Amino acid sequence: MRLSNMLFVTLREDPAEAEIPSHKLLVRAGYIRRIGSGIYAYLPLMWRVLQKVSQIVREEMNATGAQECLLPQLQPSELWKESGRWDTYTKAEGIMFAFQDRQEREVALGPTHEEVITTIARDMIRSYRQLPLHLYQIQTKFRDEIRPRFGLMRGREFIMKDGYSFHTDEESLKQTYQDMYQAYSNMLRRAGLKFRPVEADSGAIGGSGSTEFMILADAGEDEVLYTEDGKYSANVEKAVSLPADAEPSSFTTYEKRETPNTSTIDSLCEFLKCSPTQIVKNVLYQAIYDNGMTVLVLVSTRGDQDVNEVKLNNELVKLAEQYKAKTILSLTVPDAATQEKWASQPLPLGYIAPDIADDYITSAQDVSPKFLRLVDQTAVDLKNFVTGANESGYHVVGANWGEQFQLPKVVVDVRKAKKGDRAVHNPSQTLQSARGIEAGHIFQLGTKYSKAMGATYTSESGEDLPLYMGCYGVGVSRLAQAAVEQSYDKDGIIWPVAIAPYHAIITVPNVSDAEQMDVAQKLYTELNQAGVETLLDDRNERAGVKFKDADLIGIPYRIVTGRSLKEGKVEVVERATHKSQELTISEVSQTIKEWVESAMS
Ligand code: ATP
Ligand code: MG
């Protein structure tokens, strides 16, 4: 491609809308253009990158025996009502774009395709002989994200590869899951990225498996905890660790103490000269279940621990039945305004005890009249602990479960693992922290959707059984931007060769010099014929401008038809290192071809 024929517009200034380097660079270098919040146009250079990423994904998927298809983006609400996700997706998370068609039927733009694929499986898979089966597609997804940001990282319209597999049993599902683990690792390695597979939260479905593939970068929205021995890595949402040992309590007798201005753990420790590990901290949450029921949840945990809200949410979903609900719509720490809606009198915030009276809750139809009391494992074994006295400015010391306080019946593990904690598999290893961008997520779904939607098959013995399912997603457009986040310098983007829009760019310093143009045209034809995808910068611009642009757009190899032409040579510069060398014109194509091949192998 000749730059003189391209829509090629670069910006010297960082765009105001962009916060992170990859977003700034992709806009400046003319790869993407913002059209609206979370909505971007992929311009020709970007489209080439996205096609290369897609092709790597496709090759790795096909190699596992999965088959490509294309499912509708417009999805009827009935399917989502069958799976039970219509309300969660349109109301709770509100992530789905839903609207009425001209016949007043409700439809939505697909944020994901479990419902569509399960309907197809229900209709078309009859017998165990058709299994296992794995279908995937590469397509635009729509999600009305709460905070669209960082360009393609969190768009409201983005490209995803999503695949769905069907099996007779868990063993077969696990086999495909393993194959996907390998395929995803291959994809990221081939795209030239540094990444880490991590254990991930699979929500309340539980099950043995979900892995996220994190591209390591400081701008990543996720925190990953891992150990140096390489034996453990998990998303912080899912991570487990050993808590520090509690210090023995310095209090021996139970008494109530005046503790003014000690509503935080730090201030309380300072006032009582005690360790946070001697305190039972009581944190109040408000959960709203999908049937509209509000439940006030009191979590008692050890003073030095924080609550992992993802784990808490999962525990609350498990208890949904108790409230005649299926799932949770929201989980928050209620602010003053929210408390007013259900509190009969102001709560002694900061001084709450595990036994705070249920009559703080006003009776109302859609509010559970009793606190749901949970205790985290770390607080269960504490002796002679400190906790609130249910009165502002007062705490009790020397308290014990089974004496002053009843141990809550529901014991949970909702503590947040953090950097520096000892690892469970080997306490001499401590957890390290890194930031990551979630590029992919593979998931063992089990029979959740097939049971909800009645997707069964006939087994060898003639029984009708629900299909086992797995699902596997890669954010194609997110991955492409993440590659930039991992690889750039002050001059611009440094694309990994495998996903660069072009491999080489020929820069002609002076287009009115006939010899320069002549050699450039010849090399341009030769390189492209040799399979080296090459751009020709034949614009009538100053050499300096062209060099800057070539660096900014990040093409791996630059060929300059400049001064050395006299000796029958051209200058070749590697973008990543800025290393330059002179090559005889006749050896250029072959040499660059070899570099490209070796970079991609
Ligand atoms: P996140 O936690 O980042 O919102 P998710 O759990 O919603 O991701 P999945 O539903 O598993 O993501 O989708 C599969 C992949 O699609 C993700 O791993 C990610 O790479 C990509 N993806 C998800 N949401 C977006 C988005 N808004 N913009 C771009 N890519 C996305
Ligand atoms: Mg999401």
XYZ file of C-alpha atoms and ligand atoms in Angstrom, residues 143 145 152-155 158 160 438-441 473-475 478, ligand 1:
47
model
C -22.486 -4.300 26.131
C -20.794 -1.024 30.152
C -10.890 -0.618 22.852
C -10.116 -2.056 26.296
C -13.654 -1.533 27.540
C -15.856 -0.604 24.647
C -16.135 -4.802 20.648
C -14.906 -11.186 20.618
C -8.061 -9.894 30.932
C -7.765 -11.001 27.330
C -9.550 -14.320 27.584
C -11.679 -16.404 29.877
C -14.038 -16.099 25.090
C -11.208 -13.962 23.735
C -11.459 -10.200 23.457
C -8.997 -5.719 23.633
P -14.505 -7.863 32.214
O -14.402 -8.485 33.568
O -13.254 -7.203 31.761
O -15.724 -7.006 32.057
P -15.942 -10.108 31.263
O -15.752 -11.064 32.369
O -17.200 -9.356 31.177
O -14.710 -9.082 31.221
P -16.321 -12.142 29.245
O -17.782 -12.009 29.283
O -15.687 -13.374 29.783
O -15.635 -10.857 29.894
O -15.844 -11.903 27.744
C -14.726 -12.547 27.138
C -13.647 -11.548 26.765
O -14.168 -10.441 26.051
C -12.956 -10.926 27.956
O -11.958 -11.777 28.441
C -12.387 -9.653 27.356
O -11.154 -9.902 26.714
C -13.406 -9.278 26.316
N -14.285 -8.181 26.774
C -15.277 -8.233 27.695
N -15.871 -7.054 27.841
C -15.249 -6.206 26.973
C -15.425 -4.830 26.631
N -16.376 -4.087 27.195
N -14.593 -4.294 25.692
C -13.649 -5.032 25.097
N -13.443 -6.330 25.363
C -14.227 -6.918 26.291
